[in-house]
Amino acid sequence: MPPCRDSAAVSWTGVPSPRRSASSLATTAPHQDLRRAPDLVFLHNPERSLPGTPRDAREKLGAACAVLEDAVTGGLCGAWGIASWDPAPLATVLDGALPAPSVLMVPAGLLAGIATLDAAQTLAEQWQLGMEARWGMSPFGGSTNSAVWEAVDARMFLQPEHRGASRAQAAFRAAYLLPPVATVAVGSDDAEHLRELVDALHLNANEATVRQYRKLLRDHSRRQRA
C-alpha cells in the first residue's frame, strides 16, 4: 500500500471546447495561487458534457484530452487525469485512438455500484493503465458520520486478526479493492482522522469477502434489470 502523500492538483469541470487551447487554459489556471505548476490537472466529470452520439462524444472527449496533453507539453502542469463520478458513459465511447490519461480517478469503496466498478476496470484496461495510475475517491460517500457506517460494519471485509480496527478504517481499506486502486483521495482538516486512515493502510483485507460482495452487487443489478 502506498504512503499518504500531498500533491498540488486542480480540476476542470466538464469538457473544454475543442477551440480552447492549452494557452487559453493558462489564463485561468491556478498555478499563480499555488506558486508552481500543479502536479496533476483533472478533467472532471467529462461524461456530463458529452454529446449524444458515440462518435460526437468520442471526438469531443478526444479534443479535450489533446488540450490537456498540450498543457503538459507546455509546462502548465506535470500530468493530466480524468476524474469521473459516473465512468460508465466514458466506457461506451472509448476507443484506442483517445489519448490515455496519467491517472483515472473514480468513486471507490462499499458505496460504489457495480456499473462504476465494471466501467473503471474497462477504462483502465483499454487505456492500459498500470495500478499506480488507478485512483479512487469518496470512499465514505461524503462523510464518515453518515448513518450507513453505523448500520454497516465494514470490518467484515478485514481478515479476522484485524477486526479490532474502527469501522472507518475498515471501509477505507476496502476502498482499495472496490475497484482495485493504488491511491484513494480523501480530504480532511482533521489530523487525527487522517492519521486513522493512514494506519488503516497496514490492515489486511479479506479478498474472498470482497469478491463475494461484488458478486452480490452484480446479482442485485441483474435482478433490477429483469
Short mmCIF file of C-alpha atoms in Angstrom, two decimals:
data_model
loop_
_atom_site.label_atom_id
_atom_site.label_comp_id
_atom_site.label_asym_id
_atom_site.label_seq_id
_atom_site.Cartn_x
_atom_site.Cartn_y
_atom_site.Cartn_z
CA MET A 1 0.00 0.00 0.00
CA PRO A 2 1.33 3.48 -0.80
CA PRO A 3 2.11 6.04 1.90
CA CYS A 4 0.00 9.14 2.34
CA ARG A 5 1.23 11.95 0.13
CA ASP A 6 0.43 15.56 -0.62
CA SER A 7 0.32 16.96 -4.13
CA ALA A 8 -0.98 20.02 -5.92
CA ALA A 9 -3.92 19.08 -8.11
CA VAL A 10 -6.65 21.13 -9.74
CA SER A 11 -9.75 20.22 -11.71
CA TRP A 12 -11.55 21.37 -14.83
CA THR A 13 -15.25 20.55 -14.76
CA GLY A 14 -16.81 19.29 -17.98
CA VAL A 15 -15.17 19.11 -21.38
CA PRO A 16 -13.30 22.15 -22.74
CA SER A 17 -14.37 23.28 -26.18
CA PRO A 18 -12.20 21.91 -29.00
CA ARG A 19 -11.47 25.55 -29.84
CA ARG A 20 -9.96 26.10 -26.41
CA SER A 21 -6.18 25.77 -26.43
CA ALA A 22 -3.74 24.99 -23.67
CA SER A 23 -2.61 28.61 -23.72
CA SER A 24 -6.16 29.78 -23.08
CA LEU A 25 -6.42 27.38 -20.16
CA ALA A 26 -3.31 29.01 -18.76
CA THR A 27 -5.13 32.31 -18.38
CA THR A 28 -7.41 30.75 -15.75
CA ALA A 29 -5.03 28.14 -14.35
CA PRO A 30 -4.47 28.33 -10.58
CA HIS A 31 -0.71 27.86 -10.66
CA GLN A 32 -0.34 31.53 -9.72
CA ASP A 33 -2.09 30.75 -6.42
CA LEU A 34 -0.13 27.52 -5.94
CA ARG A 35 3.11 29.38 -6.79
CA ARG A 36 4.07 26.50 -9.07
CA ALA A 37 2.58 24.41 -11.84
CA PRO A 38 0.19 21.78 -10.44
CA ASP A 39 1.42 18.22 -10.37
CA LEU A 40 -1.83 16.99 -11.85
CA VAL A 41 -4.83 18.54 -13.60
CA PHE A 42 -8.05 16.56 -13.69
CA LEU A 43 -10.69 16.76 -16.35
CA HIS A 44 -13.64 16.40 -14.00
CA ASN A 45 -16.87 14.61 -14.99
CA PRO A 46 -16.43 14.80 -18.78
CA GLU A 47 -19.37 12.39 -19.13
CA ARG A 48 -21.72 15.25 -18.19
CA SER A 49 -20.72 17.34 -21.19
CA LEU A 50 -20.52 14.77 -23.97
CA PRO A 51 -22.92 14.97 -26.92
CA GLY A 52 -25.49 12.27 -27.61
CA THR A 53 -23.96 10.13 -30.35
CA PRO A 54 -20.92 7.97 -29.54
CA ARG A 55 -18.99 9.39 -32.49
CA ASP A 56 -19.57 13.01 -31.47
CA ALA A 57 -18.84 12.18 -27.83
CA ARG A 58 -15.60 10.45 -28.80
CA GLU A 59 -14.47 13.41 -30.90
CA LYS A 60 -15.22 15.95 -28.18
CA LEU A 61 -13.53 13.89 -25.47
CA GLY A 62 -10.51 13.37 -27.72
CA ALA A 63 -10.23 17.11 -28.32
CA ALA A 64 -10.35 17.80 -24.60
CA CYS A 65 -7.66 15.21 -23.92
CA ALA A 66 -5.49 16.78 -26.61
CA VAL A 67 -5.79 20.20 -24.93
CA LEU A 68 -4.59 18.74 -21.65
CA GLU A 69 -1.73 16.90 -23.34
CA ASP A 70 -0.65 20.23 -24.82
CA ALA A 71 -0.83 21.76 -21.33
CA VAL A 72 1.61 19.13 -20.06
CA THR A 73 3.93 19.69 -23.02
CA GLY A 74 3.81 23.45 -22.38
CA GLY A 75 4.76 23.06 -18.73
CA LEU A 76 1.40 24.24 -17.38
CA CYS A 77 1.05 21.07 -15.33
CA GLY A 78 3.01 17.92 -14.62
CA ALA A 79 0.36 15.46 -15.79
CA TRP A 80 -3.34 15.22 -16.53
CA GLY A 81 -6.02 12.82 -15.50
CA ILE A 82 -9.73 12.10 -15.69
CA ALA A 83 -11.93 12.11 -12.60
CA SER A 84 -15.42 10.78 -13.16
CA TRP A 85 -18.32 10.25 -10.78
CA ASP A 86 -20.03 8.10 -13.42
CA PRO A 87 -17.43 6.40 -15.64
CA ALA A 88 -19.92 4.08 -17.38
CA PRO A 89 -20.72 6.54 -20.24
CA LEU A 90 -16.99 7.02 -20.88
CA ALA A 91 -16.51 3.27 -21.27
CA THR A 92 -19.07 3.21 -24.08
CA VAL A 93 -17.26 5.81 -26.21
CA LEU A 94 -13.62 4.93 -25.55
CA ASP A 95 -11.51 3.60 -28.38
CA GLY A 96 -7.83 3.04 -28.96
CA ALA A 97 -7.36 6.44 -30.58
CA LEU A 98 -8.13 8.50 -27.46
CA PRO A 99 -5.08 9.74 -25.53
CA ALA A 100 -4.57 7.95 -22.23
CA PRO A 101 -4.56 10.00 -19.02
CA SER A 102 -1.84 9.63 -16.44
CA VAL A 103 -4.49 8.98 -13.78
CA LEU A 104 -8.05 7.71 -13.79
CA MET A 105 -9.99 8.53 -10.61
CA VAL A 106 -13.44 7.10 -9.88
CA PRO A 107 -15.62 6.60 -6.80
CA ALA A 108 -14.27 3.74 -4.71
CA GLY A 109 -15.46 1.76 -1.76
CA LEU A 110 -18.51 0.00 -0.45
CA LEU A 111 -20.90 2.63 -1.83
CA ALA A 112 -19.68 2.27 -5.42
CA GLY A 113 -22.14 0.40 -7.63
CA ILE A 114 -21.28 -2.49 -9.90
CA ALA A 115 -21.64 -0.29 -13.02
CA THR A 116 -18.93 2.01 -11.64
CA LEU A 117 -16.67 -0.91 -10.73
CA ASP A 118 -17.04 -2.54 -14.14
CA ALA A 119 -16.57 0.73 -16.05
CA ALA A 120 -13.43 1.58 -14.06
CA GLN A 121 -11.92 -1.76 -14.99
CA THR A 122 -12.90 -1.38 -18.65
CA LEU A 123 -11.37 2.10 -18.90
CA ALA A 124 -8.17 1.10 -17.11
CA GLU A 125 -7.70 -1.92 -19.35
CA GLN A 126 -8.45 -0.11 -22.60
CA TRP A 127 -6.11 2.74 -21.66
CA GLN A 128 -3.56 0.14 -20.43
CA LEU A 129 -3.19 1.95 -17.13
CA GLY A 130 -0.93 0.39 -14.54
CA MET A 131 -2.08 0.09 -10.95
CA GLU A 132 -0.31 3.33 -9.92
CA ALA A 133 -2.48 5.22 -12.40
CA ARG A 134 -5.73 3.95 -10.87
CA TRP A 135 -7.12 6.16 -8.11
CA GLY A 136 -10.26 6.11 -6.01
CA MET A 137 -12.20 8.93 -4.38
CA SER A 138 -15.07 9.46 -1.95
CA PRO A 139 -14.59 6.20 -0.02
CA PHE A 140 -17.18 7.29 2.58
CA GLY A 141 -19.73 8.85 0.25
CA GLY A 142 -19.00 12.27 1.73
CA SER A 143 -18.79 11.66 5.46
CA THR A 144 -17.76 9.02 7.98
CA ASN A 145 -20.64 10.29 10.12
CA SER A 146 -23.26 9.09 7.67
CA ALA A 147 -25.83 6.69 9.12
CA VAL A 148 -24.77 3.98 6.68
CA TRP A 149 -21.49 3.48 8.56
CA GLU A 150 -23.40 2.84 11.76
CA ALA A 151 -25.70 0.37 10.02
CA VAL A 152 -22.96 -1.49 8.14
CA ASP A 153 -19.99 -2.96 9.95
CA ALA A 154 -17.27 -2.81 7.30
CA ARG A 155 -14.91 -4.83 9.49
CA MET A 156 -16.31 -7.98 7.88
CA PHE A 157 -14.08 -7.05 4.90
CA LEU A 158 -10.93 -7.41 7.02
CA GLN A 159 -9.02 -10.51 7.96
CA PRO A 160 -10.06 -11.78 11.42
CA GLU A 161 -6.84 -10.64 13.09
CA HIS A 162 -7.57 -7.02 12.12
CA ARG A 163 -11.24 -6.77 13.02
CA GLY A 164 -10.39 -4.70 16.05
CA ALA A 165 -9.93 -1.72 13.72
CA SER A 166 -12.52 1.03 13.52
CA ARG A 167 -15.38 0.86 11.03
CA ALA A 168 -13.97 3.87 9.19
CA GLN A 169 -10.59 2.17 8.86
CA ALA A 170 -12.21 -0.99 7.51
CA ALA A 171 -14.28 0.93 4.96
CA PHE A 172 -11.20 2.86 3.85
CA ARG A 173 -9.13 -0.29 3.45
CA ALA A 174 -11.91 -1.97 1.44
CA ALA A 175 -11.96 1.02 -0.91
CA TYR A 176 -8.58 -0.06 -2.31
CA LEU A 177 -10.26 -3.17 -3.73
CA LEU A 178 -13.56 -1.70 -4.96
CA PRO A 179 -12.33 -1.17 -7.66
CA PRO A 180 -8.63 -2.13 -7.32
CA VAL A 181 -6.70 1.15 -6.98
CA ALA A 182 -3.28 2.23 -5.75
CA THR A 183 -4.36 5.57 -4.27
CA VAL A 184 -7.53 6.78 -2.55
CA ALA A 185 -8.01 10.56 -2.42
CA VAL A 186 -9.54 11.95 0.76
CA GLY A 187 -9.94 15.45 2.09
CA SER A 188 -9.96 16.40 5.76
CA ASP A 189 -8.80 19.16 8.06
CA ASP A 190 -8.77 16.72 11.00
CA ALA A 191 -5.26 15.42 11.56
CA GLU A 192 -6.48 12.59 13.79
CA HIS A 193 -8.86 11.39 11.10
CA LEU A 194 -6.07 11.35 8.53
CA ARG A 195 -3.79 9.51 10.95
CA GLU A 196 -6.52 6.90 11.49
CA LEU A 197 -6.80 6.37 7.73
CA VAL A 198 -3.04 6.12 7.26
CA ASP A 199 -2.95 3.43 9.95
CA ALA A 200 -5.63 1.53 8.00
CA LEU A 201 -3.21 1.01 5.11
CA HIS A 202 -1.49 -1.74 7.12
CA LEU A 203 -4.68 -3.76 7.60
CA ASN A 204 -5.19 -6.98 5.65
CA ALA A 205 -8.40 -7.14 3.66
CA ASN A 206 -10.40 -10.33 3.21
CA GLU A 207 -10.33 -10.53 -0.58
CA ALA A 208 -12.70 -13.51 -0.66
CA THR A 209 -15.33 -11.42 1.12
CA VAL A 210 -14.74 -8.55 -1.32
CA ARG A 211 -15.23 -10.91 -4.29
CA GLN A 212 -18.45 -12.23 -2.76
CA TYR A 213 -19.63 -8.65 -2.23
CA ARG A 214 -19.01 -7.83 -5.88
CA LYS A 215 -20.98 -10.91 -6.87
CA LEU A 216 -23.88 -9.78 -4.69
CA LEU A 217 -23.79 -6.34 -6.32
CA ARG A 218 -23.84 -7.92 -9.78
CA ASP A 219 -26.68 -10.30 -8.92
CA HIS A 220 -28.70 -7.43 -7.46
CA SER A 221 -28.14 -5.34 -10.59
CA ARG A 222 -29.31 -8.21 -12.81
CA ARG A 223 -32.48 -8.69 -10.76
CA GLN A 224 -33.25 -4.98 -11.07
CA ARG A 225 -32.92 -5.14 -14.86
CA ALA A 226 -35.05 -8.30 -15.15
#
